[in-house]
Amino acid sequence: MTFVVTDNCIKCKYTDCVEVCPVDCFYEGPNFLVIDPDECIDCALCEPECPAEAIFSEDELPPGQEKYIEINAELAGKWENITEKKDPLPDAAEWDGKPDKFQYLEK
Ligand code: SF4
Ligand code: F3S
């Protein structure tokens, strides 16, 4: 079991999540973070920390978010590890809550 970063993180990237992860399993791309499913210990600490409410357990994903299971697994193997909070993206507040941001995901 793993937790999964989903659509609403894209173009926000608040990074509050990385501070609480006991196993440092977040990986950072240009405008999105992912969780490495092989490293996540399913502790659930990150889920309430995300201001964009973008993190879910893989068995409680909202409808339409299922594709992010594979996206997290794929990109965790490509991106750099992130362990400290940084500033969110400049337009995070504006993009928070916008639907279907997958089209803007930069890999
Ligand atoms: Fe890290 Fe726990 Fe979140 Fe998994 S559920 S990403 S181990 S904080
Ligand atoms: Fe993204 Fe939320 Fe973390 S917006 S970077 S999953 S705090």
Short mmCIF file of C-alpha atoms and ligand atoms in Angstrom, two decimals:
data_model
loop_
_atom_site.label_atom_id
_atom_site.label_comp_id
_atom_site.label_asym_id
_atom_site.label_seq_id
_atom_site.Cartn_x
_atom_site.Cartn_y
_atom_site.Cartn_z
CA MET A 1 0.00 0.00 0.00
CA THR A 2 1.18 3.51 -0.74
CA PHE A 3 -0.01 7.08 -0.71
CA VAL A 4 -0.29 8.90 -4.04
CA VAL A 5 0.10 12.55 -5.09
CA THR A 6 -2.74 13.50 -7.44
CA ASP A 7 -3.87 16.17 -9.92
CA ASN A 8 -4.25 19.18 -7.64
CA CYS A 9 -0.55 19.25 -6.74
CA ILE A 10 0.29 20.22 -10.33
CA LYS A 11 1.24 23.92 -10.62
CA CYS A 12 0.93 24.33 -6.82
CA LYS A 13 3.71 22.16 -5.30
CA TYR A 14 3.33 23.47 -1.75
CA THR A 15 5.89 20.91 -0.41
CA ASP A 16 4.48 20.85 3.15
CA CYS A 17 4.22 17.09 2.62
CA VAL A 18 7.95 16.43 2.48
CA GLU A 19 8.59 17.77 5.97
CA VAL A 20 6.60 15.08 7.72
CA CYS A 21 7.61 12.03 5.72
CA PRO A 22 9.66 9.75 7.99
CA VAL A 23 11.26 7.90 5.09
CA ASP A 24 11.89 10.85 2.71
CA CYS A 25 10.14 9.23 -0.22
CA PHE A 26 9.03 12.34 -2.13
CA TYR A 27 10.55 13.16 -5.52
CA GLU A 28 10.39 16.54 -7.25
CA GLY A 29 9.70 17.55 -10.82
CA PRO A 30 9.27 21.02 -12.32
CA ASN A 31 5.67 21.51 -11.16
CA PHE A 32 4.64 18.32 -9.29
CA LEU A 33 5.81 15.97 -6.56
CA VAL A 34 5.43 12.20 -6.45
CA ILE A 35 5.73 9.49 -3.81
CA ASP A 36 7.89 6.42 -4.44
CA PRO A 37 5.51 3.51 -3.80
CA ASP A 38 8.38 1.18 -2.98
CA GLU A 39 9.59 3.45 -0.17
CA CYS A 40 6.29 4.73 1.28
CA ILE A 41 5.48 3.02 4.59
CA ASP A 42 1.80 4.02 4.49
CA CYS A 43 2.02 6.12 7.65
CA ALA A 44 -0.58 8.68 6.43
CA LEU A 45 1.27 11.63 7.98
CA CYS A 46 1.52 13.55 4.72
CA GLU A 47 -2.14 13.41 3.73
CA PRO A 48 -3.47 16.11 6.12
CA GLU A 49 -0.43 18.34 5.57
CA CYS A 50 -1.15 19.12 1.91
CA PRO A 51 -2.93 22.50 1.60
CA ALA A 52 -4.19 21.42 -1.83
CA GLU A 53 -5.60 18.12 -0.49
CA ALA A 54 -3.77 16.32 -3.28
CA ILE A 55 -2.55 13.26 -1.34
CA PHE A 56 -4.63 10.10 -0.95
CA SER A 57 -4.15 6.49 -0.02
CA GLU A 58 -4.09 4.40 -3.18
CA ASP A 59 -7.24 2.59 -2.09
CA GLU A 60 -9.15 5.84 -1.45
CA LEU A 61 -8.39 7.76 -4.63
CA PRO A 62 -11.16 10.05 -5.88
CA PRO A 63 -12.73 9.03 -9.22
CA GLY A 64 -10.50 9.89 -12.16
CA GLN A 65 -7.31 9.98 -10.09
CA GLU A 66 -6.39 6.32 -10.54
CA LYS A 67 -3.84 7.08 -13.27
CA TYR A 68 -1.68 8.84 -10.69
CA ILE A 69 -0.72 5.48 -9.15
CA GLU A 70 1.35 4.73 -12.24
CA ILE A 71 2.50 8.31 -12.69
CA ASN A 72 3.91 8.43 -9.15
CA ALA A 73 5.72 5.13 -9.64
CA GLU A 74 7.14 6.15 -13.02
CA LEU A 75 8.35 9.62 -12.08
CA ALA A 76 9.76 8.63 -8.67
CA GLY A 77 12.35 6.67 -10.61
CA LYS A 78 13.34 9.70 -12.68
CA TRP A 79 13.18 12.71 -10.39
CA GLU A 80 15.39 13.96 -7.54
CA ASN A 81 14.60 13.29 -3.90
CA ILE A 82 13.23 16.29 -1.95
CA THR A 83 13.39 16.36 1.87
CA GLU A 84 12.91 20.01 2.81
CA LYS A 85 10.02 22.37 2.30
CA LYS A 86 10.51 25.18 -0.19
CA ASP A 87 8.34 28.01 -1.48
CA PRO A 88 5.30 26.90 -3.49
CA LEU A 89 5.12 27.78 -7.17
CA PRO A 90 4.36 31.49 -7.68
CA ASP A 91 0.80 31.00 -8.93
CA ALA A 92 -0.07 28.19 -6.50
CA ALA A 93 -3.06 29.98 -4.94
CA GLU A 94 -4.49 30.73 -8.37
CA TRP A 95 -4.17 27.11 -9.56
CA ASP A 96 -5.29 25.42 -6.35
CA GLY A 97 -8.58 23.68 -7.08
CA LYS A 98 -8.55 24.00 -10.87
CA PRO A 99 -9.74 20.73 -12.49
CA ASP A 100 -7.79 18.49 -14.88
CA LYS A 101 -4.30 19.86 -14.49
CA PHE A 102 -2.74 16.70 -15.92
CA GLN A 103 -2.30 18.52 -19.24
CA TYR A 104 0.12 20.90 -17.52
CA LEU A 105 2.30 18.22 -15.91
CA GLU A 106 5.91 18.83 -16.82
CA LYS A 107 8.09 15.77 -16.79
FE1 SF4 B 1 5.82 9.43 3.50
FE2 SF4 B 1 4.03 8.39 5.17
FE3 SF4 B 1 3.22 9.96 3.19
FE4 SF4 B 1 4.15 7.54 2.65
S1 SF4 B 1 2.27 8.02 3.79
S2 SF4 B 1 4.67 9.42 1.58
S3 SF4 B 1 5.73 7.30 4.22
S4 SF4 B 1 4.51 10.59 4.94
FE1 F3S B 2 1.99 18.84 -3.75
FE2 F3S B 2 0.55 19.05 -1.61
FE3 F3S B 2 3.00 18.21 -1.39
S1 F3S B 2 0.56 20.44 -3.31
S2 F3S B 2 4.03 19.27 -3.04
S3 F3S B 2 1.36 17.18 -2.47
S4 F3S B 2 1.97 19.57 0.01
#
